[in-house]
Short mmCIF file of C-alpha atoms and ligand atoms in Angstrom, two decimals:
data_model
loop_
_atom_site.label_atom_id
_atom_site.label_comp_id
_atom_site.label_asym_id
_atom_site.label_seq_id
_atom_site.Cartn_x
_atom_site.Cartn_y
_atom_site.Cartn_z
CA UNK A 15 68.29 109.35 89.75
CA UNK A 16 67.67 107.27 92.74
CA UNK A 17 70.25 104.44 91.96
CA UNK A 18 72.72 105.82 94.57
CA UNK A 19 76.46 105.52 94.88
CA UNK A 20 75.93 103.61 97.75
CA UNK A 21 74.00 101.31 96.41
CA UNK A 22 75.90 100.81 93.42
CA UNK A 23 79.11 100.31 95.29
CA UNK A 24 77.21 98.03 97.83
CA UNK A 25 76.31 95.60 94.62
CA UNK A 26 79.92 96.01 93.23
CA UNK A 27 80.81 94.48 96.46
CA UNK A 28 78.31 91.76 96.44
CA UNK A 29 79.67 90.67 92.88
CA UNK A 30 82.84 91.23 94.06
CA UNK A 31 82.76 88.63 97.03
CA UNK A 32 81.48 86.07 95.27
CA UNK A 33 83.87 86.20 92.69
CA UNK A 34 86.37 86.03 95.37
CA UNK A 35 84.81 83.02 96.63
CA UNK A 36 84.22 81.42 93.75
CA UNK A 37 80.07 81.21 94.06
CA UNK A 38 80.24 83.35 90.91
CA UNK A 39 78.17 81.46 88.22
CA UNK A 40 79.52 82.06 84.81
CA UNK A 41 76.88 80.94 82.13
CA UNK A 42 78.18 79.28 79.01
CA UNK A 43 76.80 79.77 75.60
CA UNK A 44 75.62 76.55 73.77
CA UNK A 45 74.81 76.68 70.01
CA UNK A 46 72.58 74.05 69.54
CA UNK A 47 69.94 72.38 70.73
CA UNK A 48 70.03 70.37 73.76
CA UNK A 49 71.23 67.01 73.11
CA UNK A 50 73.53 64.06 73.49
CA UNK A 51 76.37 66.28 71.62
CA UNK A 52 75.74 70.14 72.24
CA UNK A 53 77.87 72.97 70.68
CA UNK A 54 79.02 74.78 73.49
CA UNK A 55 81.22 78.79 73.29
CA UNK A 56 83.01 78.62 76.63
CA UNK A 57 84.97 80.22 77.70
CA UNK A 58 83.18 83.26 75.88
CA UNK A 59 84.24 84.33 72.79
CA UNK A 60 86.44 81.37 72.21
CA UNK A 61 85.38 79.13 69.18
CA UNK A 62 82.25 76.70 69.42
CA UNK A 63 83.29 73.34 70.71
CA UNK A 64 81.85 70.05 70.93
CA UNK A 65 80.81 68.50 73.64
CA UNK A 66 79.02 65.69 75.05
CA UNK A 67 76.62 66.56 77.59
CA UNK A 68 76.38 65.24 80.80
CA UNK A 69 74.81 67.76 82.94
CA UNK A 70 71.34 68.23 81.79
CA UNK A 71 68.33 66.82 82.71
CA UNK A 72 67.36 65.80 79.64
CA UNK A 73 66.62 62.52 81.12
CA UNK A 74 64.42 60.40 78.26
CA UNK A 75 65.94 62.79 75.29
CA UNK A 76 62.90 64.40 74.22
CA UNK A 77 64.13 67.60 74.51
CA UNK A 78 64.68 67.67 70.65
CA UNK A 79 62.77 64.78 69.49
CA UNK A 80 61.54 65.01 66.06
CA UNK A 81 58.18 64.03 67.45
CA UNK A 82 58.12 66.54 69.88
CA UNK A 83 59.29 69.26 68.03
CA UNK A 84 56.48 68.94 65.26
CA UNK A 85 53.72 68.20 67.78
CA UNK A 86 55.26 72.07 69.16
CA UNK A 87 54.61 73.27 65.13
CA UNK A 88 51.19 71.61 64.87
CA UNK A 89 50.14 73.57 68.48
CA UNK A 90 51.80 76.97 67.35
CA UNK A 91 50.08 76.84 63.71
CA UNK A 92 46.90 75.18 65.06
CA UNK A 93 46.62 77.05 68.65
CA UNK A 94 48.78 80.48 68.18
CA UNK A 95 51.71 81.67 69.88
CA UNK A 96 50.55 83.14 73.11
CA UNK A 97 47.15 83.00 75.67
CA UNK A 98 47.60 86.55 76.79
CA UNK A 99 45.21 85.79 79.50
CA UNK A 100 45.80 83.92 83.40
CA UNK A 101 43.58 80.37 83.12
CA UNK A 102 40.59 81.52 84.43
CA UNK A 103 39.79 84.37 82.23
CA UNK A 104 40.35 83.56 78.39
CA UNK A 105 43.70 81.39 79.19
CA UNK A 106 42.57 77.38 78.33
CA UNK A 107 42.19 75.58 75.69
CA UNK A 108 40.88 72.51 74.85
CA UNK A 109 43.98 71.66 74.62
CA UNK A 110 45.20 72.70 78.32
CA UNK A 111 42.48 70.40 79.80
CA UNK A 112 43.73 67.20 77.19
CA UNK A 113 47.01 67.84 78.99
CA UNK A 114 46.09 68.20 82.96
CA UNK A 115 43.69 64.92 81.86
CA UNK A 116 46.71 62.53 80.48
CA UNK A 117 48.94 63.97 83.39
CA UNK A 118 46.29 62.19 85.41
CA UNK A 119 46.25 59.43 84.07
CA UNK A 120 50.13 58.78 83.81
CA UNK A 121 50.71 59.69 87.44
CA UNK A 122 47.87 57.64 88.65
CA UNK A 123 45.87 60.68 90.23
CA UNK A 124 42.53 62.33 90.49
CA UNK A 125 43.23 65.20 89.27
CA UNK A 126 45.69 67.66 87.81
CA UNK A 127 46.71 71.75 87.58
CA UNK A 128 48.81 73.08 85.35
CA UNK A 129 51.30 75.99 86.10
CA UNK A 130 54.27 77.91 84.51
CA UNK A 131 56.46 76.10 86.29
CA UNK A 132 57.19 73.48 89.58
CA UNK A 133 58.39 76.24 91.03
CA UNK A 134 55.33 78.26 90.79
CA UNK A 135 53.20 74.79 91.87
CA UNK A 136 55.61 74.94 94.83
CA UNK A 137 55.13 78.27 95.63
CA UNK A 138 51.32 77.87 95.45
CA UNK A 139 50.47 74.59 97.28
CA UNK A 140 51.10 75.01 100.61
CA UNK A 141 49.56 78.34 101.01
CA UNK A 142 46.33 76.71 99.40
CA UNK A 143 45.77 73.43 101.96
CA UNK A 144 47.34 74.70 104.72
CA UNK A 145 47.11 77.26 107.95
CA UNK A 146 48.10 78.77 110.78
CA UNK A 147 46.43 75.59 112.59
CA UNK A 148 48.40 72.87 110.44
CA UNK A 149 51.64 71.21 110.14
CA UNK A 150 54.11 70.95 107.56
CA UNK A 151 56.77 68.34 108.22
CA UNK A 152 59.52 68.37 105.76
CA UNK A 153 63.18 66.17 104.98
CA UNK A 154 65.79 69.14 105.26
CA UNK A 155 67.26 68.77 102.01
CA UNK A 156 64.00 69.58 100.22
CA UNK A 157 64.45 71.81 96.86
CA UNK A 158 64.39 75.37 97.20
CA UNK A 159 61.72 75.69 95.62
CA UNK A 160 59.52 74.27 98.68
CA UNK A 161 61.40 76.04 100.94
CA UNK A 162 59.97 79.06 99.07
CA UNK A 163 56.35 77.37 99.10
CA UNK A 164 56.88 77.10 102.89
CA UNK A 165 57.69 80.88 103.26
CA UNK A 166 54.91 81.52 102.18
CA UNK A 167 52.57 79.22 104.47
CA UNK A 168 51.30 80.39 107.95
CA UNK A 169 51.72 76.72 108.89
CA UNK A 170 53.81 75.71 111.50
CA UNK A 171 57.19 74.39 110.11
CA UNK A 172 58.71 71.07 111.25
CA UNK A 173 61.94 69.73 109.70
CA UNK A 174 62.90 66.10 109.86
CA UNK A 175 66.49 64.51 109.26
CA UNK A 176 67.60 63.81 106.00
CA UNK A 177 65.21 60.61 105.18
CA UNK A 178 65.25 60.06 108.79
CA UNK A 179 62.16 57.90 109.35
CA UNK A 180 62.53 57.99 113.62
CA UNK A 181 63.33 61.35 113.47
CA UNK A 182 60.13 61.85 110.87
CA UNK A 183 58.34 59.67 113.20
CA UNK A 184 59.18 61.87 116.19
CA UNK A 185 57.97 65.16 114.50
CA UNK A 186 54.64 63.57 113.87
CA UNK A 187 54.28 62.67 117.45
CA UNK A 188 55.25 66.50 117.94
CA UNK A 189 52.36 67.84 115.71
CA UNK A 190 49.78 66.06 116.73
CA UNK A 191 48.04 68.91 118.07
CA UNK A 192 47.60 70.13 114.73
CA UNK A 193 44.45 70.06 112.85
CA UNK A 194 46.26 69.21 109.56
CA UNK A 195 49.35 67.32 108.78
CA UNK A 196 51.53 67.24 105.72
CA UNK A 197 54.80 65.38 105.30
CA UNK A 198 57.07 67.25 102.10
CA UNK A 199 59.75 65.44 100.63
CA UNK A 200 61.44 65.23 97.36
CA UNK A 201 60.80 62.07 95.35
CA UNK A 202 64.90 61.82 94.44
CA UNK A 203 66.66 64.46 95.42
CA UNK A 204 69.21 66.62 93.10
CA UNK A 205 72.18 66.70 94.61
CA UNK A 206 72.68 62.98 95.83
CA UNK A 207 70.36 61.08 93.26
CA UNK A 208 69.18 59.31 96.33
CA UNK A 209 65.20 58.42 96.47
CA UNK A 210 62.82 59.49 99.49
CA UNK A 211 61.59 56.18 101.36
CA UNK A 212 58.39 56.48 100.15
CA UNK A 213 56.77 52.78 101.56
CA UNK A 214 57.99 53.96 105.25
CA UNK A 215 56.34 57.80 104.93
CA UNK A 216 53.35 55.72 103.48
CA UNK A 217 53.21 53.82 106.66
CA UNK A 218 53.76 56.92 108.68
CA UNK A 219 51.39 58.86 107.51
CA UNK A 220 48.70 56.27 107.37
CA UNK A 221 50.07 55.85 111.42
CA UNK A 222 49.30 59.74 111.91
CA UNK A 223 47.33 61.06 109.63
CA UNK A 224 49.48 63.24 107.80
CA UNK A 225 49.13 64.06 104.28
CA UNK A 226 52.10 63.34 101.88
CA UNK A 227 53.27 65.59 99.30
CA UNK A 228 56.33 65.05 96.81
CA UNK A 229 57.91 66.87 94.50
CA UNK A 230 58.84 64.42 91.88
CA UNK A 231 60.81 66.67 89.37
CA UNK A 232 63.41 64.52 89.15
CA UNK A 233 61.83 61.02 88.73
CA UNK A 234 58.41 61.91 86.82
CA UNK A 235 59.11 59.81 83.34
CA UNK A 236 61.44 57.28 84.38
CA UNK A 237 61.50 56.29 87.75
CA UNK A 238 59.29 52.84 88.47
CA UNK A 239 58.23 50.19 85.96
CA UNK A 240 56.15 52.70 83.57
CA UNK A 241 58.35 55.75 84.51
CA UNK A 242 55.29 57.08 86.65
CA UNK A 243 58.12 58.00 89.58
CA UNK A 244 59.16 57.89 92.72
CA UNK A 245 55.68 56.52 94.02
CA UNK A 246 55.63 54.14 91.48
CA UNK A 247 59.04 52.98 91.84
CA UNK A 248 57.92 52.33 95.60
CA UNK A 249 54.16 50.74 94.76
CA UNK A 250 52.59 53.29 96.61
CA UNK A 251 50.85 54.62 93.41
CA UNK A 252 47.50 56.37 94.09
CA UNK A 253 48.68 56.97 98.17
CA UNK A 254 50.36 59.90 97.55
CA UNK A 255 48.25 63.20 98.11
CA UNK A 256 50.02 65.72 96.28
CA UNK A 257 52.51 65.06 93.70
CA UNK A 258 54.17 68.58 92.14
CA UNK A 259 56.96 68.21 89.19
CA UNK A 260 57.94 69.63 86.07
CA UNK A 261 57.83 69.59 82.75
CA UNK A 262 61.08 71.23 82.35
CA UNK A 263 63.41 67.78 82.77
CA UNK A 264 62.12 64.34 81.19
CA UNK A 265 59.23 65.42 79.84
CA UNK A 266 60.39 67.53 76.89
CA UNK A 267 62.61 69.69 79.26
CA UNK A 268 60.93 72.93 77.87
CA UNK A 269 58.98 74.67 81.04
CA UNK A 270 55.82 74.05 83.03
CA UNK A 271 54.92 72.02 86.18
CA UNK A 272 52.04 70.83 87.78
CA UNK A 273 49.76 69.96 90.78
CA UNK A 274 48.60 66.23 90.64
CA UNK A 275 46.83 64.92 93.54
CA UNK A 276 43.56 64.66 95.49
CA UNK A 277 40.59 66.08 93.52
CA UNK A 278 39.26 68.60 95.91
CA UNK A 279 42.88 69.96 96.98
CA UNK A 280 43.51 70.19 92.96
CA UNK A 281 39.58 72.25 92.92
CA UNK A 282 41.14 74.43 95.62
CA UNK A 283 44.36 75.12 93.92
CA UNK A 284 41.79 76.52 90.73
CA UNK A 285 40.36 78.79 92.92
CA UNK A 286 43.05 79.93 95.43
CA UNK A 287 46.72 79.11 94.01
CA UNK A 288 48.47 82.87 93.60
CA UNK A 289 50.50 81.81 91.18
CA UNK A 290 47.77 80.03 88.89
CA UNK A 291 45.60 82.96 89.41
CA UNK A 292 47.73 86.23 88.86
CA UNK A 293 50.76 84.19 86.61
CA UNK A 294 49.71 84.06 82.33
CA UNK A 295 49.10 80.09 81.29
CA UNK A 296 51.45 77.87 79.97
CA UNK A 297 51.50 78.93 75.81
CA UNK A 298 50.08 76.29 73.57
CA UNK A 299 53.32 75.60 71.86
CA UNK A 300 54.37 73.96 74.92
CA UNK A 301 51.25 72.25 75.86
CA UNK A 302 51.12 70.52 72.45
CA UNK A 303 54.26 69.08 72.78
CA UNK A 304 54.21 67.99 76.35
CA UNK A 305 51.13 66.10 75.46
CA UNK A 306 52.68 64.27 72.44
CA UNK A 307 55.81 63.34 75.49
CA UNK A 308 52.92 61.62 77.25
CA UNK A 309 52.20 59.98 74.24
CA UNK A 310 55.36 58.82 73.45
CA UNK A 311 56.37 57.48 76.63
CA UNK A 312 52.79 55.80 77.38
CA UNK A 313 53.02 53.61 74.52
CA UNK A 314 56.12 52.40 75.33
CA UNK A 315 58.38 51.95 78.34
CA UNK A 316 61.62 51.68 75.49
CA UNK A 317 63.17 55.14 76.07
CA UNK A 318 63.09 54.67 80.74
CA UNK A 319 64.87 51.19 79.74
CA UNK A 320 67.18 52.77 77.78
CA UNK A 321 68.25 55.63 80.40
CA UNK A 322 67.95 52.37 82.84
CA UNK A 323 70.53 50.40 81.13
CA UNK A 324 72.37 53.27 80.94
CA UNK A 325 72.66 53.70 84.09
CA UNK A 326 73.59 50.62 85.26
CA UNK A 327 76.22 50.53 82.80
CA UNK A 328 77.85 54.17 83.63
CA UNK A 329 77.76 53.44 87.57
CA UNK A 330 79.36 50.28 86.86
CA UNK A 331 82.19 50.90 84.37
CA UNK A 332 82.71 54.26 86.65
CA UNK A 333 83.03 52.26 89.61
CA UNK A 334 85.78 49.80 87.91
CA UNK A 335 87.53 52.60 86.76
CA UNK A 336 88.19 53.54 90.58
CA UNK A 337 86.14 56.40 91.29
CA UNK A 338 83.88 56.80 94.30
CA UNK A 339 81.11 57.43 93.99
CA UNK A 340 77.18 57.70 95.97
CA UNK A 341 75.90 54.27 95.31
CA UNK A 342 72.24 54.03 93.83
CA UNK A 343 70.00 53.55 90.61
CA UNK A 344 69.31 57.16 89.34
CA UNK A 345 70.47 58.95 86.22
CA UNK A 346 72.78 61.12 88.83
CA UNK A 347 75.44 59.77 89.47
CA UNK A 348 77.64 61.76 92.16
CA UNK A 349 81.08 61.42 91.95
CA UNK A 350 82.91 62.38 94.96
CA UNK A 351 85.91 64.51 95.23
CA UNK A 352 85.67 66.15 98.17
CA UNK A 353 87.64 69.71 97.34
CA UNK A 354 86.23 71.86 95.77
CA UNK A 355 89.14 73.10 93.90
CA UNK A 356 89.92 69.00 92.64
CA UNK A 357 86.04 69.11 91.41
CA UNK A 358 86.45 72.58 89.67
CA UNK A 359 90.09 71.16 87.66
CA UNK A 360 88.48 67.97 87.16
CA UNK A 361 85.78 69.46 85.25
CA UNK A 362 87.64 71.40 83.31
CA UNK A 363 89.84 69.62 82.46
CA UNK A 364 87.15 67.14 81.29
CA UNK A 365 85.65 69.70 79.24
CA UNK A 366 89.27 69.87 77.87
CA UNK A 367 88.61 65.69 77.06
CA UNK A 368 84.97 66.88 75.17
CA UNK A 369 82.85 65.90 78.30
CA UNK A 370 80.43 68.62 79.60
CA UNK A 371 80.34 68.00 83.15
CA UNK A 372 80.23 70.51 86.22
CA UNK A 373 81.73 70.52 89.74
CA UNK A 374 79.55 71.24 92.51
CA UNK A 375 80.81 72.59 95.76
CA UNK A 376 79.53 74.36 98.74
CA UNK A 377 76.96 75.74 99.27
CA UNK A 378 74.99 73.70 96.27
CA UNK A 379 76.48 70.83 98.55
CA UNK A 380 77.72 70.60 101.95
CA UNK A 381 81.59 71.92 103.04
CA UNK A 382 83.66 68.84 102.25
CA UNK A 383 80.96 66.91 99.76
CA UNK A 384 82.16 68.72 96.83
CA UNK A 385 81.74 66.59 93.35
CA UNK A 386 81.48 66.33 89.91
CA UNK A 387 77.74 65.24 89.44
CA UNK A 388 77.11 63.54 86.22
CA UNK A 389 73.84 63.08 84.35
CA UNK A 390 72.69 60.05 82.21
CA UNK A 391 70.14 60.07 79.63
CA UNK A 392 68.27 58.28 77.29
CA UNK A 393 69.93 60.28 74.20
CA UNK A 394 72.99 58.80 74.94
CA UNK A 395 74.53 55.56 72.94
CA UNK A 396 77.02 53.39 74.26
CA UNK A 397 80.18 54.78 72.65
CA UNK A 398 78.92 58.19 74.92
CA UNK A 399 79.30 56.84 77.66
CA UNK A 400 82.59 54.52 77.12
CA UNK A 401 84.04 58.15 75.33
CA UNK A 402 83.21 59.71 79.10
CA UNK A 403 84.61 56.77 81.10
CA UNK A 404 87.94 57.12 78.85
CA UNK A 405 88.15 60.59 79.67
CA UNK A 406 87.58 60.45 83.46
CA UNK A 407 89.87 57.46 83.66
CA UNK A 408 92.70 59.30 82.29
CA UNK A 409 92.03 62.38 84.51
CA UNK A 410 91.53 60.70 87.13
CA UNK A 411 94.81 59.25 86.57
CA UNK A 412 95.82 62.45 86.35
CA UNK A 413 94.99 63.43 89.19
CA UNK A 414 95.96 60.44 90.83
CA UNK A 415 92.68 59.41 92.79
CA UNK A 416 91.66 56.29 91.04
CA UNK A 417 91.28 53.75 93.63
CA UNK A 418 91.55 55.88 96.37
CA UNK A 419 88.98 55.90 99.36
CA UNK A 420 87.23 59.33 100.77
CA UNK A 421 90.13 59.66 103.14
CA UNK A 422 93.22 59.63 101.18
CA UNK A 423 91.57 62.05 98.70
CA UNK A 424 91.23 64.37 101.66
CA UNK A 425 95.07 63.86 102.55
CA UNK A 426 95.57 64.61 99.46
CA UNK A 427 93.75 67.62 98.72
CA UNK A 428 92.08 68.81 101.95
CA UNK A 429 88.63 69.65 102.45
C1 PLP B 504 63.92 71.35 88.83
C2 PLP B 504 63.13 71.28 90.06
C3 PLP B 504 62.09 72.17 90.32
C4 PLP B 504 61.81 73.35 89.44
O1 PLP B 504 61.12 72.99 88.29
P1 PLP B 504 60.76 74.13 87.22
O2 PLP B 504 59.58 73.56 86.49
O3 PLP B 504 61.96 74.32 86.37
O4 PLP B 504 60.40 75.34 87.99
C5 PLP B 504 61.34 71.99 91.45
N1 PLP B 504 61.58 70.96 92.30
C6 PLP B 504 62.59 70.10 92.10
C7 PLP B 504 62.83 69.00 93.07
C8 PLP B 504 63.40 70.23 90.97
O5 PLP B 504 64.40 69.39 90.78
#
C-alpha cells in the first residue's frame, strides 16, 4: 500500500487546520427540491426543517418549474438518458444544435458552444484564441474559474484594479506590443453583486483593440430589459466578443455552460477546446429542459420583473430596517458585518428564525468584508421576503447593529 503514514497524517493535518480556522465547509443535507421553501437536515442527523432559501442562485425559479421539469421527461423518454460519446464523435443531437441555436439568439451572438459546465468553457477559451504572443487583461476579482482558464494560457497575464477603468486603460497602453488583446471581466460579480462597466471597456477596447470577454454567470436571464445580461443591461449587445455563463443558475440551475461569441472563435473552440473535445456532452435530459427555459423566458419578460421588483423591494425594506448594506440593483444583496464571527451567529441564528442564509468571511471575501450575502429570486412572494426582513430585524436587534455605520460595528466586534 502506497498511501503512507506520512501522507495520511499530512492530510489529517490539512483537515485539521482548517477546522481550526474555521475554512472547514460543512455541507447540509436538503430534502427537497430547490425552491422558495427547501427542507433542509442541518445540523446532520437532526430532524428536517423548513426553511426559506435565500442563498441559491435560483434566480428566475425554474429550477423546479413544472414546465421545466416535463420538458426534462419528454428529452429523457424521447432522447435517452446518456450520449456516452464527447460531441464530435456520436455526442449531438438534433437537439444539442436547437439549443447552442436559441442560446444565440437570446444573447444576441453569432454563434454558440455548448460545454459541461462554465467552468469547463472557462477552462477552454483562453487556451483556444490566445498565445504566447497575446495579452490577457483581466479585473482582479474575476471568478476562479478564469483564473483557472488563465493557468492554462501561454498568454501574457495583465491584471487591472477592481473595475478600475484608468488603471484598465493603463494596462492596455502596457500591451500594446502584443499581437492580440483580450480584456476578461465578470459581467456581475459574486461576492459584491456589483456589475462590470461594460459601456467604458466597450470604449476601451474599441480605443485599443482589445477583445472583450465576460463571464456572465450571474446576470444571463435577468439582467437588462429582456434578461439577455450584463451587455444588455449596458446596450452594448452584439459588442461583446466572447460571452461564457452557465446554465447552472437562472436558467434551470441544473449544469452546463457555454461559449457565445464571434463565429470563427466559436469554430475554433469545436475544433481545439480540451474540455469540449476530451469531456462527454451535456445529457439530453438537460438539454431539453434548458431549451424549454429559453422558451419560457423569451416569451415573456414576467418572471426578470418579478426577481426585479423583488429586489427593489428587499434592498429597500432591508435598508429601513437599519442594516448596511453594498448599494446596487442585483439579486445579491451583501449585507455587511464585518466579523466574521458576527456573520457566522447571525446566520445561524437566522436559520434558527427559518431563513437559509450563509455568512461569508475571508478568504471567499477580503479580511474585514465579512457578510451575510443574501439571494433574491423570482420564486419568492412577498410574504418571503417580509418573513426574512422580520427575522433579520429582530436579530439584528439582537445583536444590536441596526442603524449602526461600518465603524461602530467594528468597535463593536473587531475585524
Ligand atoms: C457559477 C459561476 C461559474 C461556474 O459555472 P458552472 O456552470 O457551475 O461551472 C463560472 N463563472 C462565474 C462567474 C460563476 O458565477
Amino acid at each position: 500500500m502506497a498511501y503512507s503514514t506520512k501522507a495520511k497524517e499530512f492530510y489529517t493535518s490539512e483537515l485539521k487546520g482548517m477546522r481550526a480556522s474555521g475554512t472547514f465547509k460543512e455541507e447540509r443535507y436538503i430534502q427537497s427540491p430547490q425552491a422558495a421553501n427547501i427542507k433542509v437536515e442541518y445540523p446532520l442527523g437532526a430532524a428536517p426543517k423548513e426553511v426559506i432559501n435565500f442563498c441559491a442562485n435560483n434566480y428566475l425559479g425554474l429550477s423546479s418549474h413544472p414546465e421545466v421539469v416535463e420538458a426534462a421527461h419528454k428529452g429523457l423518454d424521447t432522447r435517452g438518458y446518456g450520449m456516452s460519446s464527447v460531441r464530435f464523435i456520436c455526442g449531438t443531437q438534433d437537439i444539442h444544435h436547437e439549443l447552442e441555436k436559441k442560446l444565440t439568439e437570446f444573447l444576441g451572438t453569432e454563434d454558440t458552444i455548448l460545454f459541461a459546465s462554465c467552468m469547463d468553457a472557462n477552462a477552454a477559451i483562453f487556451d483556444v484564441v490566445l498565445d504566447k504572443d497575446d495579452a490577457m487583461i483581466a479585473d482582479r476579482l474575476v471568478h476562479a474559474s478564469i483564473v483557472d482558464g488563465i493557468k492554462l494560457c501561454k498568454a501574457q497575464l495583465y491584471n487591472y484594479k477592481h473595475s478600475n477603468m484608468a488603471h484598465l486603460e493603463e494596462k492596455l497602453q502596457e500591451a500594446s506590443g502584443c499581437r492580440l488583446r483580450m480584456i476578461i471581466t465578470d459581467g456581475v460579480f459574486s461576492m459584491d453583486g456589483d456589475i462590470a462597466k461594460l459601456d467604458k471597456i466597450v470604449e476601451l477596447a474599441e480605443k485599443y483593440e482589445a477583445m472583450i470577454l465576460v463571464d456572465d454567470s450571474h446576470a444571463t436571464g435577468f439582467m437588462g430589459k429582456h434578461g439577455r445580461g450584463s451587455h444588455e443591461y449596458y446596450n452594448v449587445v452584439g459588442k461583446i466578443d466572447v460571452i461564457t455563463t452557465t446554465l447552472g443558475k437562472a436558467l434551470g440551475g441544473a449544469s452546463g455552460g457555454c461559449v457565445s461569441g464571434r463565429r470563427e472563435i466559436v469554430e475554433l473552440c469545436r475544433q481545439r477546446a480540451r474540455p469540449y473535445l476530451f469531456s462527454n456532452t451535456v445529457p439530453p435530459v438537460i438539454v431539453a429542459a434548458a431549451r424549454k427555459v429559453l422558451d419560457v423566458i423569451s416569451i415573456t419578460t414576467d418572471r426578470r420583473d418579478k426577481l426585479e421588483a423583488n429586489t427593489k423591494y428587499f434592498r429597500e425594506k432591508i435598508t429601513q430596517a437599519g442594516f448596511d448594506i453594498k448599494e446596487g440593483v442585483h439579486p445579491i444583496v451583501p449585507i455587511m458585518l464585518y466579523n466574521a464571527k458576527l456573520a457566522q451567529d447571525m446566520a445561524h441564528d437566522l436559520y434558527g428564525e427559518g431563513i437559509y442564509v450563509i455568512g461569508f468571511s475571508f478568504p471567499v471575501v477580503p479580511k474585514g468584508q465579512a457578510r451575510i450575502r443574501v439571494q433574491i429570486s423570482a420564486a419568492h412572494e412577498q410574504e418571503h421576503l417580509d418573513t426574512a426582513i422580520t427575522a433579520f430585524t429582530k436579530i439584528g436587534e439582537k445583536y444590536k447593529i441596526l442603524g449602526k455605520k461600518k465603524e461602530e460595528i467594528i468597535q463593536m466586534y473587531g475585524l
